[in-house]
Amino acid sequence: MKFPGQRKSKHYFPVSLRDPLLSSQDLINSAGDHAYIVGIDQTLVDIEAKVDDDFIQRYQLSQGHSLVIEDAIAERLYRELTEKNLISHEFAGGTIGNTLHNYSLLADNRSVLLGTMCNNIQIGSYAYRYLCHTSSRMDLNYLQGVNGPIGRCFTLITENGERTFAISPGLMNQLRPESIPEQIIAEASALVITAYLVRCQPGEPMPAATIQAIEYAKKHDVPVVLTMGTKFVIADDPAFWQDFIAKHVSIVAMNEEEAFELTGFNDPLLAADKVLDWVDLALCTAGVDGLYMAGFTESTYKRKTQHPLLSGAIKQFNRYEFSRAMRKKDCQIPFKIYSHIEPYMGGPDKIMNTNGAGDGALSALLHDITANRFHRLNIPNSTKHFLPFLTYSSLAQVCKYANRVSYQVLIQHSPRLTRSLPEKEDSLEESYWER
Ligand SMILES: Nc1ncnc2c1ncn2[C@@H]1O[C@H](COP(=O)(O)OP(=O)(O)OP(=O)(O)O)[C@@H](O)[C@H]1O
Ligand SMILES: O=c1[nH]cnc2c1ncn2[C@@H]1O[C@H](CO)[C@@H](O)[C@H]1O
């Protein structure tokens, strides 16, 4: 595992606190395989095309929405895109696939993907391309074989820059509960799922497989991380999602629109705060406004920020952002902590594609959480683990890292990182980071 503390010059993580008894070689060689994340996804390839508004209407899609379409319509849509030469890019996609791939690239470490994959893969087929464009550190040995295609996600970009997803599911929802390996979940640092997983036809097994994975995670005390997907899935039934999150989820990742649908709060800070009624940690991305995090720490050990205090809907909300997050149940006196960060370097001069920017932020958070577990497995007696912290770094530092990864996604075309971050960041010297 690329342990965050190994960065030589400027770090995203507080390496000055690293245990002096620890040789970095020990870290590289020992517990690497045991600190990994597992996720479930609908295996999908993104097929990106520029279209006009008339195209969206003709196929009865709705702008900004991710809708599932029938096979016959998908074939007609695909034929029109190819005949008119409108397809600009094809990428491996899926919100969890993207997140795991990015995690594996950032951490140079194992992630395990659960989902379906074609038993017979033809060279050049979508399944083939999915596998070719997936990090070799992503463990695909636990995928369930199916006799048919994986899903296609037509990513239709209209003149206003809006993305509309039309999903042709193929057999992506055929994952069965018995294909969920209990031991893989039991030993993971986190189980990552998306709200999209419950959007299935009656009788499809994916929702039951997801619940099976959640049950194993709860049995073995593995945090369940839910990323929302799209506001429309939440808007369909906010009460269902509130209940689902309260029952099953420890960490929520969402953007401000999804946060609004879930909580009724327009302000991402208030929405993240509301989500703490149900979970241990919330990440809320807010496009040009950067991102927010909210969580808990042990009251006695909260740490004051050295950054200027920020005022928002909650007064001086970032006062204790130098604290490390903990699960609420692990705190004797839980204390709420919040942090916010503006887009890295004010945002890129030119955004290539916003698709996947939120997935990138979540993969950074997962890297920090797994680094913490990795460190704890290696050096359980380290001073860093005198309390059962969830993150290795402070909330402020996690925000910084998440934001940096989102920036990297914005400056490339693919929703998955094509390469890791530079080892040395000259830009970390700049005043933005000093605040
Ligand atoms: N226009 C922008 N300018 C600067 N930074 C941006 C912009 N859009 C996004 N970002 C950065 O990317 C992060 C995530 O963006 P956003 O809130 O759009 O995610 P998202 O809607 O969840 O994306 P996706 O669902 O495609 O993964 C933000 O927190 C911010 O750091
Ligand atoms: O229904 C879906 N299930 C899983 N992933 C999806 C679905 N719709 C869109 N995306 C994925 O979301 C990513 C950006 O966050 C895209 O890469 C797309 O593949």
GROMACS .gro file of C-alpha atoms and ligand atoms in nm:
model
  485
    1MET     CA    1   0.000   0.000   0.000
    2LYS     CA    2   0.116   0.348  -0.079
    3PHE     CA    3   0.100   0.470   0.273
    4PRO     CA    4   0.012   0.836   0.275
    5GLY     CA    5   0.294   0.911   0.518
    6GLN     CA    6   0.555   0.805   0.266
    7ARG     CA    7   0.519   1.124   0.065
    8LYS     CA    8   0.858   1.284   0.107
    9SER     CA    9   0.805   1.656   0.092
   10LYS     CA   10   0.463   1.806   0.145
   11HIS     CA   11   0.199   1.571   0.275
   12TYR     CA   12  -0.174   1.548   0.275
   13PHE     CA   13  -0.144   1.364   0.601
   14PRO     CA   14   0.013   1.462   0.934
   15VAL     CA   15   0.321   1.246   0.895
   16SER     CA   16   0.503   1.434   1.166
   17LEU     CA   17   0.282   1.231   1.399
   18ARG     CA   18   0.400   0.903   1.253
   19ASP     CA   19   0.527   0.656   1.503
   20PRO     CA   20   0.908   0.678   1.519
   21LEU     CA   21   0.933   0.306   1.593
   22LEU     CA   22   0.782   0.230   1.259
   23SER     CA   23   0.999   0.151   0.961
   24SER     CA   24   0.827   0.224   0.634
   25GLN     CA   25   0.947  -0.112   0.499
   26ASP     CA   26   0.739  -0.290   0.766
   27LEU     CA   27   0.436  -0.105   0.648
   28ILE     CA   28   0.489  -0.195   0.287
   29ASN     CA   29   0.539  -0.564   0.346
   30SER     CA   30   0.304  -0.674   0.617
   31ALA     CA   31  -0.063  -0.600   0.640
   32GLY     CA   32  -0.121  -0.469   0.287
   33ASP     CA   33  -0.362  -0.739   0.187
   34HIS     CA   34  -0.573  -0.696   0.496
   35ALA     CA   35  -0.640  -0.329   0.450
   36TYR     CA   36  -0.863  -0.309   0.145
   37ILE     CA   37  -1.208  -0.193   0.053
   38VAL     CA   38  -1.490  -0.387  -0.109
   39GLY     CA   39  -1.774  -0.245  -0.317
   40ILE     CA   40  -2.078  -0.359  -0.512
   41ASP     CA   41  -2.160  -0.205  -0.847
   42GLN     CA   42  -2.371  -0.239  -1.155
   43THR     CA   43  -2.092  -0.313  -1.404
   44LEU     CA   44  -2.132  -0.050  -1.672
   45VAL     CA   45  -1.945   0.105  -1.960
   46ASP     CA   46  -1.997   0.479  -2.015
   47ILE     CA   47  -2.066   0.566  -2.380
   48GLU     CA   48  -2.035   0.941  -2.411
   49ALA     CA   49  -2.192   1.144  -2.692
   50LYS     CA   50  -2.283   1.505  -2.760
   51VAL     CA   51  -2.651   1.537  -2.855
   52ASP     CA   52  -2.914   1.812  -2.893
   53ASP     CA   53  -3.223   1.869  -2.680
   54ASP     CA   54  -3.441   1.710  -2.948
   55PHE     CA   55  -3.252   1.381  -2.906
   56ILE     CA   56  -3.326   1.381  -2.532
   57GLN     CA   57  -3.696   1.441  -2.600
   58ARG     CA   58  -3.726   1.182  -2.876
   59TYR     CA   59  -3.598   0.910  -2.646
   60GLN     CA   60  -3.821   1.037  -2.364
   61LEU     CA   61  -3.524   1.101  -2.137
   62SER     CA   62  -3.510   1.379  -1.886
   63GLN     CA   63  -3.219   1.623  -1.868
   64GLY     CA   64  -2.978   1.562  -1.581
   65HIS     CA   65  -3.157   1.239  -1.490
   66SER     CA   66  -3.026   0.881  -1.499
   67LEU     CA   67  -3.308   0.667  -1.645
   68VAL     CA   68  -3.320   0.298  -1.724
   69ILE     CA   69  -3.429   0.226  -2.084
   70GLU     CA   70  -3.558  -0.091  -2.249
   71ASP     CA   71  -3.340  -0.305  -2.475
   72ALA     CA   72  -3.521  -0.215  -2.798
   73ILE     CA   73  -3.492   0.158  -2.725
   74ALA     CA   74  -3.126   0.118  -2.627
   75GLU     CA   75  -3.055  -0.052  -2.961
   76ARG     CA   76  -3.230   0.227  -3.153
   77LEU     CA   77  -3.047   0.494  -2.952
   78TYR     CA   78  -2.710   0.322  -2.999
   79ARG     CA   79  -2.769   0.283  -3.374
   80GLU     CA   80  -2.851   0.653  -3.410
   81LEU     CA   81  -2.537   0.752  -3.214
   82THR     CA   82  -2.315   0.530  -3.432
   83GLU     CA   83  -2.476   0.620  -3.764
   84LYS     CA   84  -2.440   0.991  -3.690
   85ASN     CA   85  -2.089   0.940  -3.553
   86LEU     CA   86  -2.180   1.111  -3.225
   87ILE     CA   87  -1.989   0.888  -2.981
   88SER     CA   88  -1.685   1.076  -2.852
   89HIS     CA   89  -1.556   0.851  -2.572
   90GLU     CA   90  -1.608   0.509  -2.418
   91PHE     CA   91  -1.492   0.446  -2.061
   92ALA     CA   92  -1.531   0.185  -1.791
   93GLY     CA   93  -1.785   0.345  -1.553
   94GLY     CA   94  -2.025   0.274  -1.270
   95THR     CA   95  -2.008   0.497  -0.967
   96ILE     CA   96  -1.859   0.229  -0.737
   97GLY     CA   97  -1.631   0.090  -1.009
   98ASN     CA   98  -1.496   0.444  -1.053
   99THR     CA   99  -1.448   0.488  -0.679
  100LEU     CA  100  -1.268   0.155  -0.630
  101HIS     CA  101  -1.047   0.211  -0.934
  102ASN     CA  102  -0.947   0.556  -0.805
  103TYR     CA  103  -0.883   0.417  -0.458
  104SER     CA  104  -0.659   0.143  -0.600
  105LEU     CA  105  -0.466   0.397  -0.805
  106LEU     CA  106  -0.422   0.644  -0.519
  107ALA     CA  107  -0.334   0.383  -0.256
  108ASP     CA  108  -0.161   0.140  -0.494
  109ASN     CA  109  -0.362  -0.113  -0.302
  110ARG     CA  110  -0.626  -0.379  -0.339
  111SER     CA  111  -0.995  -0.314  -0.376
  112VAL     CA  112  -1.251  -0.587  -0.439
  113LEU     CA  113  -1.537  -0.538  -0.683
  114LEU     CA  114  -1.856  -0.741  -0.651
  115GLY     CA  115  -2.097  -0.743  -0.944
  116THR     CA  116  -2.161  -0.936  -1.265
  117MET     CA  117  -1.929  -1.004  -1.559
  118CYS     CA  118  -1.985  -1.190  -1.887
  119ASN     CA  119  -1.874  -1.552  -1.882
  120ASN     CA  120  -1.765  -1.531  -2.246
  121ILE     CA  121  -1.574  -1.217  -2.325
  122GLN     CA  122  -1.511  -1.132  -2.689
  123ILE     CA  123  -1.208  -0.918  -2.768
  124GLY     CA  124  -1.328  -0.562  -2.822
  125SER     CA  125  -1.663  -0.616  -2.648
  126TYR     CA  126  -1.779  -0.378  -2.377
  127ALA     CA  127  -1.694  -0.629  -2.105
  128TYR     CA  128  -1.344  -0.660  -2.251
  129ARG     CA  129  -1.301  -0.285  -2.251
  130TYR     CA  130  -1.434  -0.260  -1.897
  131LEU     CA  131  -1.164  -0.499  -1.778
  132CYS     CA  132  -0.891  -0.330  -1.986
  133HIS     CA  133  -0.971   0.008  -1.830
  134THR     CA  134  -0.977  -0.110  -1.471
  135SER     CA  135  -0.682  -0.085  -1.232
  136SER     CA  136  -0.486  -0.408  -1.200
  137ARG     CA  137  -0.504  -0.357  -0.822
  138MET     CA  138  -0.880  -0.407  -0.836
  139ASP     CA  139  -0.952  -0.770  -0.747
  140LEU     CA  140  -1.209  -0.904  -0.996
  141ASN     CA  141  -1.195  -1.265  -0.879
  142TYR     CA  142  -1.523  -1.244  -0.690
  143LEU     CA  143  -1.738  -1.119  -0.979
  144GLN     CA  144  -2.032  -1.342  -1.064
  145GLY     CA  145  -2.041  -1.474  -1.421
  146VAL     CA  146  -2.350  -1.415  -1.637
  147ASN     CA  147  -2.443  -1.538  -1.984
  148GLY     CA  148  -2.506  -1.203  -2.147
  149PRO     CA  149  -2.385  -0.843  -2.160
  150ILE     CA  150  -2.292  -0.606  -1.878
  151GLY     CA  151  -2.464  -0.266  -1.868
  152ARG     CA  152  -2.419   0.039  -2.089
  153CYS     CA  153  -2.453   0.392  -1.960
  154PHE     CA  154  -2.519   0.634  -2.247
  155THR     CA  155  -2.380   0.961  -2.115
  156LEU     CA  156  -2.551   1.224  -2.328
  157ILE     CA  157  -2.411   1.573  -2.308
  158THR     CA  158  -2.633   1.854  -2.432
  159GLU     CA  159  -2.527   2.206  -2.539
  160ASN     CA  160  -2.580   2.345  -2.188
  161GLY     CA  161  -2.317   2.096  -2.061
  162GLU     CA  162  -2.577   1.892  -1.871
  163ARG     CA  163  -2.525   1.514  -1.851
  164THR     CA  164  -2.820   1.282  -1.903
  165PHE     CA  165  -2.768   0.912  -1.837
  166ALA     CA  166  -2.966   0.645  -2.023
  167ILE     CA  167  -2.895   0.307  -1.871
  168SER     CA  168  -2.924  -0.012  -2.073
  169PRO     CA  169  -2.885  -0.260  -1.788
  170GLY     CA  170  -2.800  -0.584  -1.972
  171LEU     CA  171  -2.743  -0.835  -1.691
  172MET     CA  172  -2.581  -0.591  -1.447
  173ASN     CA  173  -2.855  -0.646  -1.187
  174GLN     CA  174  -2.827  -1.026  -1.181
  175LEU     CA  175  -2.591  -1.037  -0.882
  176ARG     CA  176  -2.729  -1.297  -0.639
  177PRO     CA  177  -2.703  -1.295  -0.257
  178GLU     CA  178  -2.508  -1.624  -0.261
  179SER     CA  179  -2.237  -1.455  -0.472
  180ILE     CA  180  -2.149  -1.223  -0.182
  181PRO     CA  181  -1.840  -1.366  -0.006
  182GLU     CA  182  -1.878  -1.317   0.369
  183GLN     CA  183  -1.506  -1.340   0.446
  184ILE     CA  184  -1.416  -1.070   0.194
  185ILE     CA  185  -1.659  -0.831   0.360
  186ALA     CA  186  -1.561  -0.936   0.712
  187GLU     CA  187  -1.198  -0.832   0.661
  188ALA     CA  188  -1.257  -0.514   0.460
  189SER     CA  189  -1.199  -0.160   0.588
  190ALA     CA  190  -1.532  -0.054   0.437
  191LEU     CA  191  -1.817  -0.181   0.220
  192VAL     CA  192  -1.908   0.076  -0.048
  193ILE     CA  193  -2.251   0.077  -0.212
  194THR     CA  194  -2.468   0.317  -0.410
  195ALA     CA  195  -2.835   0.409  -0.405
  196TYR     CA  196  -2.850   0.295  -0.770
  197LEU     CA  197  -2.830  -0.068  -0.654
  198VAL     CA  198  -3.191  -0.075  -0.546
  199ARG     CA  199  -3.314   0.062  -0.880
  200CYS     CA  200  -3.404  -0.269  -1.043
  201GLN     CA  201  -3.692  -0.449  -1.211
  202PRO     CA  202  -3.909  -0.660  -0.980
  203GLY     CA  203  -3.747  -1.000  -0.935
  204GLU     CA  204  -3.391  -0.889  -1.010
  205PRO     CA  205  -3.161  -1.012  -0.731
  206MET     CA  206  -2.928  -0.709  -0.695
  207PRO     CA  207  -3.118  -0.544  -0.404
  208ALA     CA  208  -3.119  -0.874  -0.209
  209ALA     CA  209  -2.745  -0.918  -0.280
  210THR     CA  210  -2.685  -0.565  -0.149
  211ILE     CA  211  -2.878  -0.636   0.171
  212GLN     CA  212  -2.685  -0.961   0.215
  213ALA     CA  213  -2.355  -0.767   0.190
  214ILE     CA  214  -2.482  -0.507   0.439
  215GLU     CA  215  -2.578  -0.782   0.683
  216TYR     CA  216  -2.230  -0.932   0.666
  217ALA     CA  217  -2.079  -0.586   0.713
  218LYS     CA  218  -2.292  -0.521   1.021
  219LYS     CA  219  -2.214  -0.866   1.162
  220HIS     CA  220  -1.839  -0.796   1.135
  221ASP     CA  221  -1.859  -0.426   1.231
  222VAL     CA  222  -1.738  -0.304   0.890
  223PRO     CA  223  -1.853   0.052   0.808
  224VAL     CA  224  -2.104   0.071   0.523
  225VAL     CA  225  -2.045   0.366   0.290
  226LEU     CA  226  -2.335   0.485   0.073
  227THR     CA  227  -2.288   0.715  -0.224
  228MET     CA  228  -2.614   0.861  -0.349
  229GLY     CA  229  -2.582   0.841  -0.729
  230THR     CA  230  -2.838   1.094  -0.841
  231LYS     CA  231  -3.090   1.322  -0.672
  232PHE     CA  232  -3.378   1.163  -0.861
  233VAL     CA  233  -3.331   0.822  -0.699
  234ILE     CA  234  -3.350   0.994  -0.358
  235ALA     CA  235  -3.635   1.227  -0.457
  236ASP     CA  236  -3.849   0.923  -0.550
  237ASP     CA  237  -3.874   0.828  -0.182
  238PRO     CA  238  -3.673   1.038   0.069
  239ALA     CA  239  -3.838   0.867   0.368
  240PHE     CA  240  -3.723   0.525   0.245
  241TRP     CA  241  -3.366   0.655   0.214
  242GLN     CA  242  -3.366   0.821   0.555
  243ASP     CA  243  -3.477   0.494   0.709
  244PHE     CA  244  -3.233   0.288   0.499
  245ILE     CA  245  -2.942   0.513   0.599
  246ALA     CA  246  -3.033   0.514   0.967
  247LYS     CA  247  -3.056   0.133   0.969
  248HIS     CA  248  -2.764   0.034   0.752
  249VAL     CA  249  -2.515   0.312   0.675
  250SER     CA  250  -2.220   0.468   0.863
  251ILE     CA  251  -2.080   0.705   0.600
  252VAL     CA  252  -2.275   0.901   0.339
  253ALA     CA  253  -2.126   1.069   0.031
  254MET     CA  254  -2.351   1.300  -0.168
  255ASN     CA  255  -2.357   1.622  -0.364
  256GLU     CA  256  -2.559   1.922  -0.251
  257GLU     CA  257  -2.860   1.835  -0.468
  258GLU     CA  258  -2.881   1.482  -0.333
  259ALA     CA  259  -2.831   1.624   0.016
  260PHE     CA  260  -3.127   1.855  -0.037
  261GLU     CA  261  -3.354   1.573  -0.153
  262LEU     CA  262  -3.253   1.362   0.145
  263THR     CA  263  -3.274   1.623   0.419
  264GLY     CA  264  -3.473   1.918   0.286
  265PHE     CA  265  -3.177   2.149   0.359
  266ASN     CA  266  -3.043   2.359   0.072
  267ASP     CA  267  -2.733   2.452   0.267
  268PRO     CA  268  -2.476   2.168   0.234
  269LEU     CA  269  -2.347   2.231   0.587
  270LEU     CA  270  -2.692   2.201   0.741
  271ALA     CA  271  -2.768   1.899   0.524
  272ALA     CA  272  -2.443   1.728   0.636
  273ASP     CA  273  -2.528   1.815   0.996
  274LYS     CA  274  -2.876   1.664   0.955
  275VAL     CA  275  -2.727   1.343   0.812
  276LEU     CA  276  -2.534   1.304   1.140
  277ASP     CA  277  -2.872   1.217   1.298
  278TRP     CA  278  -2.835   0.886   1.114
  279VAL     CA  279  -2.465   0.823   1.039
  280ASP     CA  280  -2.110   0.869   1.169
  281LEU     CA  281  -1.960   1.074   0.886
  282ALA     CA  282  -2.090   1.279   0.592
  283LEU     CA  283  -1.913   1.409   0.282
  284CYS     CA  284  -2.106   1.664   0.082
  285THR     CA  285  -1.955   1.797  -0.241
  286ALA     CA  286  -2.085   2.129  -0.363
  287GLY     CA  287  -1.941   2.188  -0.714
  288VAL     CA  288  -1.785   2.536  -0.741
  289ASP     CA  289  -1.829   2.582  -0.366
  290GLY     CA  290  -1.591   2.295  -0.287
  291LEU     CA  291  -1.690   2.041  -0.026
  292TYR     CA  292  -1.805   1.994   0.333
  293MET     CA  293  -1.752   1.719   0.583
  294ALA     CA  294  -1.927   1.655   0.913
  295GLY     CA  295  -1.857   1.386   1.170
  296PHE     CA  296  -1.793   1.302   1.534
  297THR     CA  297  -1.491   1.294   1.760
  298GLU     CA  298  -1.431   1.223   2.128
  299SER     CA  299  -1.511   1.547   2.305
  300THR     CA  300  -1.207   1.535   2.536
  301TYR     CA  301  -0.968   1.500   2.243
  302LYS     CA  302  -1.113   1.750   1.997
  303ARG     CA  303  -0.844   1.964   1.834
  304LYS     CA  304  -0.873   2.331   1.747
  305THR     CA  305  -0.806   2.442   1.391
  306GLN     CA  306  -0.520   2.674   1.306
  307HIS     CA  307  -0.713   2.798   1.002
  308PRO     CA  308  -0.932   3.109   1.015
  309LEU     CA  309  -1.271   3.035   1.167
  310LEU     CA  310  -1.553   3.012   0.914
  311SER     CA  311  -1.905   3.120   0.973
  312GLY     CA  312  -2.197   2.968   0.798
  313ALA     CA  313  -2.532   2.835   0.906
  314ILE     CA  314  -2.341   2.694   1.204
  315LYS     CA  315  -2.127   2.958   1.375
  316GLN     CA  316  -1.751   2.897   1.354
  317PHE     CA  317  -1.831   2.550   1.235
  318ASN     CA  318  -1.472   2.457   1.151
  319ARG     CA  319  -1.337   2.533   1.501
  320TYR     CA  320  -1.245   2.169   1.567
  321GLU     CA  321  -1.167   2.056   1.211
  322PHE     CA  322  -0.818   1.940   1.318
  323SER     CA  323  -0.984   1.648   1.502
  324ARG     CA  324  -0.987   1.295   1.367
  325ALA     CA  325  -1.325   1.141   1.290
  326MET     CA  326  -1.464   0.854   1.499
  327ARG     CA  327  -1.775   0.641   1.474
  328LYS     CA  328  -2.037   0.781   1.708
  329LYS     CA  329  -2.074   0.452   1.894
  330ASP     CA  330  -1.700   0.456   1.969
  331CYS     CA  331  -1.716   0.797   2.142
  332GLN     CA  332  -1.792   0.825   2.512
  333ILE     CA  333  -1.896   1.187   2.465
  334PRO     CA  334  -1.955   1.236   2.091
  335PHE     CA  335  -1.871   1.586   1.971
  336LYS     CA  336  -1.971   1.711   1.625
  337ILE     CA  337  -1.695   1.841   1.396
  338TYR     CA  338  -1.725   2.013   1.057
  339SER     CA  339  -1.493   2.129   0.785
  340HIS     CA  340  -1.513   2.301   0.449
  341ILE     CA  341  -1.269   2.358   0.168
  342GLU     CA  342  -1.288   2.559  -0.151
  343PRO     CA  343  -1.200   2.393  -0.483
  344TYR     CA  344  -0.829   2.317  -0.512
  345MET     CA  345  -0.649   2.613  -0.667
  346GLY     CA  346  -0.987   2.780  -0.717
  347GLY     CA  347  -1.078   2.508  -0.972
  348PRO     CA  348  -0.911   2.426  -1.303
  349ASP     CA  349  -0.882   2.686  -1.583
  350LYS     CA  350  -1.055   2.441  -1.810
  351ILE     CA  351  -1.285   2.166  -1.685
  352MET     CA  352  -1.266   1.867  -1.921
  353ASN     CA  353  -1.547   1.672  -1.762
  354THR     CA  354  -1.719   1.693  -1.423
  355ASN     CA  355  -1.833   1.330  -1.448
  356GLY     CA  356  -1.683   1.136  -1.157
  357ALA     CA  357  -1.557   1.436  -0.955
  358GLY     CA  358  -1.767   1.326  -0.657
  359ASP     CA  359  -1.653   0.963  -0.694
  360GLY     CA  360  -1.294   1.095  -0.681
  361ALA     CA  361  -1.356   1.278  -0.353
  362LEU     CA  362  -1.499   0.964  -0.196
  363SER     CA  363  -1.201   0.754  -0.306
  364ALA     CA  364  -0.968   0.993  -0.121
  365LEU     CA  365  -1.174   0.958   0.196
  366LEU     CA  366  -1.164   0.578   0.160
  367HIS     CA  367  -0.787   0.593   0.118
  368ASP     CA  368  -0.754   0.782   0.444
  369ILE     CA  369  -0.983   0.539   0.629
  370THR     CA  370  -0.799   0.235   0.492
  371ALA     CA  371  -0.460   0.391   0.570
  372ASN     CA  372  -0.579   0.421   0.929
  373ARG     CA  373  -0.678   0.056   0.947
  374PHE     CA  374  -0.355  -0.044   0.773
  375HIS     CA  375  -0.156   0.146   1.034
  376ARG     CA  376  -0.361   0.001   1.320
  377LEU     CA  377  -0.319  -0.356   1.193
  378ASN     CA  378   0.058  -0.302   1.176
  379ILE     CA  379   0.111  -0.104   1.493
  380PRO     CA  380  -0.185  -0.149   1.722
  381ASN     CA  381   0.003   0.012   2.010
  382SER     CA  382   0.090   0.328   1.821
  383THR     CA  383  -0.007   0.653   1.988
  384LYS     CA  384  -0.221   0.717   1.682
  385HIS     CA  385  -0.461   0.446   1.800
  386PHE     CA  386  -0.514   0.534   2.162
  387LEU     CA  387  -0.876   0.577   2.057
  388PRO     CA  388  -1.056   0.380   1.783
  389PHE     CA  389  -1.039   0.655   1.520
  390LEU     CA  390  -1.208   0.610   1.183
  391THR     CA  391  -0.974   0.833   0.982
  392TYR     CA  392  -0.598   0.857   0.985
  393SER     CA  393  -0.604   1.234   0.930
  394SER     CA  394  -0.799   1.526   1.063
  395LEU     CA  395  -1.126   1.623   0.899
  396ALA     CA  396  -0.955   1.931   0.753
  397GLN     CA  397  -0.682   1.720   0.597
  398VAL     CA  398  -0.928   1.469   0.450
  399CYS     CA  399  -1.121   1.758   0.290
  400LYS     CA  400  -0.800   1.888   0.137
  401TYR     CA  401  -0.710   1.549  -0.005
  402ALA     CA  402  -1.062   1.478  -0.137
  403ASN     CA  403  -1.071   1.813  -0.306
  404ARG     CA  404  -0.733   1.757  -0.466
  405VAL     CA  405  -0.847   1.427  -0.613
  406SER     CA  406  -1.168   1.584  -0.752
  407TYR     CA  407  -0.955   1.846  -0.924
  408GLN     CA  408  -0.754   1.570  -1.091
  409VAL     CA  409  -1.076   1.419  -1.228
  410LEU     CA  410  -1.195   1.757  -1.358
  411ILE     CA  411  -0.881   1.812  -1.566
  412GLN     CA  412  -0.911   1.482  -1.753
  413HIS     CA  413  -1.183   1.342  -1.970
  414SER     CA  414  -1.242   1.003  -1.810
  415PRO     CA  415  -1.450   0.970  -1.489
  416ARG     CA  416  -1.177   0.737  -1.358
  417LEU     CA  417  -0.832   0.872  -1.273
  418THR     CA  418  -0.589   0.789  -1.550
  419ARG     CA  419  -0.293   0.827  -1.317
  420SER     CA  420  -0.220   0.883  -0.952
  421LEU     CA  421  -0.132   1.217  -0.793
  422PRO     CA  422   0.221   1.351  -0.823
  423GLU     CA  423   0.449   1.244  -0.537
  424LYS     CA  424   0.550   1.602  -0.476
  425GLU     CA  425   0.303   1.886  -0.501
  426ASP     CA  426   0.463   2.222  -0.569
  427SER     CA  427   0.120   2.379  -0.551
  428LEU     CA  428   0.089   2.284  -0.186
  429GLU     CA  429   0.329   2.568  -0.114
  430GLU     CA  430   0.090   2.820  -0.257
  431SER     CA  431  -0.107   3.057  -0.046
  432TYR     CA  432  -0.435   2.877  -0.108
  433TRP     CA  433  -0.323   2.592   0.109
  434GLU     CA  434  -0.188   2.826   0.374
  435ARG     CA  435  -0.532   2.995   0.387
  436LIG     N1  436  -1.712   2.405  -1.157
  436LIG     C1  437  -1.622   2.366  -1.066
  436LIG     N2  438  -1.519   2.446  -1.032
  436LIG     C2  439  -1.428   2.408  -0.940
  436LIG     N3  440  -1.433   2.290  -0.875
  436LIG     C3  441  -1.533   2.207  -0.903
  436LIG     C4  442  -1.634   2.240  -1.000
  436LIG     N4  443  -1.720   2.136  -1.008
  436LIG     C5  444  -1.675   2.042  -0.920
  436LIG     N5  445  -1.562   2.085  -0.857
  436LIG     C6  446  -1.484   2.009  -0.757
  436LIG     O1  447  -1.522   1.873  -0.764
  436LIG     C7  448  -1.583   1.831  -0.642
  436LIG     C8  449  -1.702   1.741  -0.669
  436LIG     O2  450  -1.790   1.806  -0.758
  436LIG     P1  451  -1.947   1.787  -0.761
  436LIG     O3  452  -2.009   1.843  -0.639
  436LIG     O4  453  -1.991   1.843  -0.892
  436LIG     O5  454  -1.959   1.626  -0.759
  436LIG     P2  455  -2.075   1.531  -0.808
  436LIG     O6  456  -2.193   1.610  -0.853
  436LIG     O7  457  -2.095   1.431  -0.701
  436LIG     O8  458  -2.003   1.461  -0.930
  436LIG     P3  459  -2.028   1.315  -0.994
  436LIG     O9  460  -2.166   1.271  -0.955
  436LIG    O10  461  -2.013   1.337  -1.139
  436LIG    O11  462  -1.921   1.227  -0.942
  436LIG     C9  463  -1.620   1.961  -0.569
  436LIG    O12  464  -1.618   1.940  -0.431
  436LIG    C10  465  -1.511   2.056  -0.617
  436LIG    O13  466  -1.391   2.035  -0.542
  437LIG     O1  467  -2.759   0.338  -1.266
  437LIG     C1  468  -2.637   0.352  -1.246
  437LIG     N1  469  -2.565   0.261  -1.173
  437LIG     C2  470  -2.431   0.272  -1.148
  437LIG     N2  471  -2.358   0.374  -1.193
  437LIG     C3  472  -2.422   0.470  -1.266
  437LIG     C4  473  -2.561   0.464  -1.296
  437LIG     N3  474  -2.593   0.575  -1.370
  437LIG     C5  475  -2.479   0.646  -1.386
  437LIG     N4  476  -2.375   0.583  -1.324
  437LIG     C6  477  -2.232   0.619  -1.321
  437LIG     O2  478  -2.209   0.736  -1.248
  437LIG     C7  479  -2.076   0.776  -1.281
  437LIG     C8  480  -2.050   0.920  -1.240
  437LIG     O3  481  -2.063   0.931  -1.103
  437LIG     C9  482  -2.066   0.751  -1.433
  437LIG     O4  483  -1.935   0.709  -1.468
  437LIG    C10  484  -2.173   0.645  -1.459
  437LIG     O5  485  -2.119   0.523  -1.509
   0.00000   0.00000   0.00000
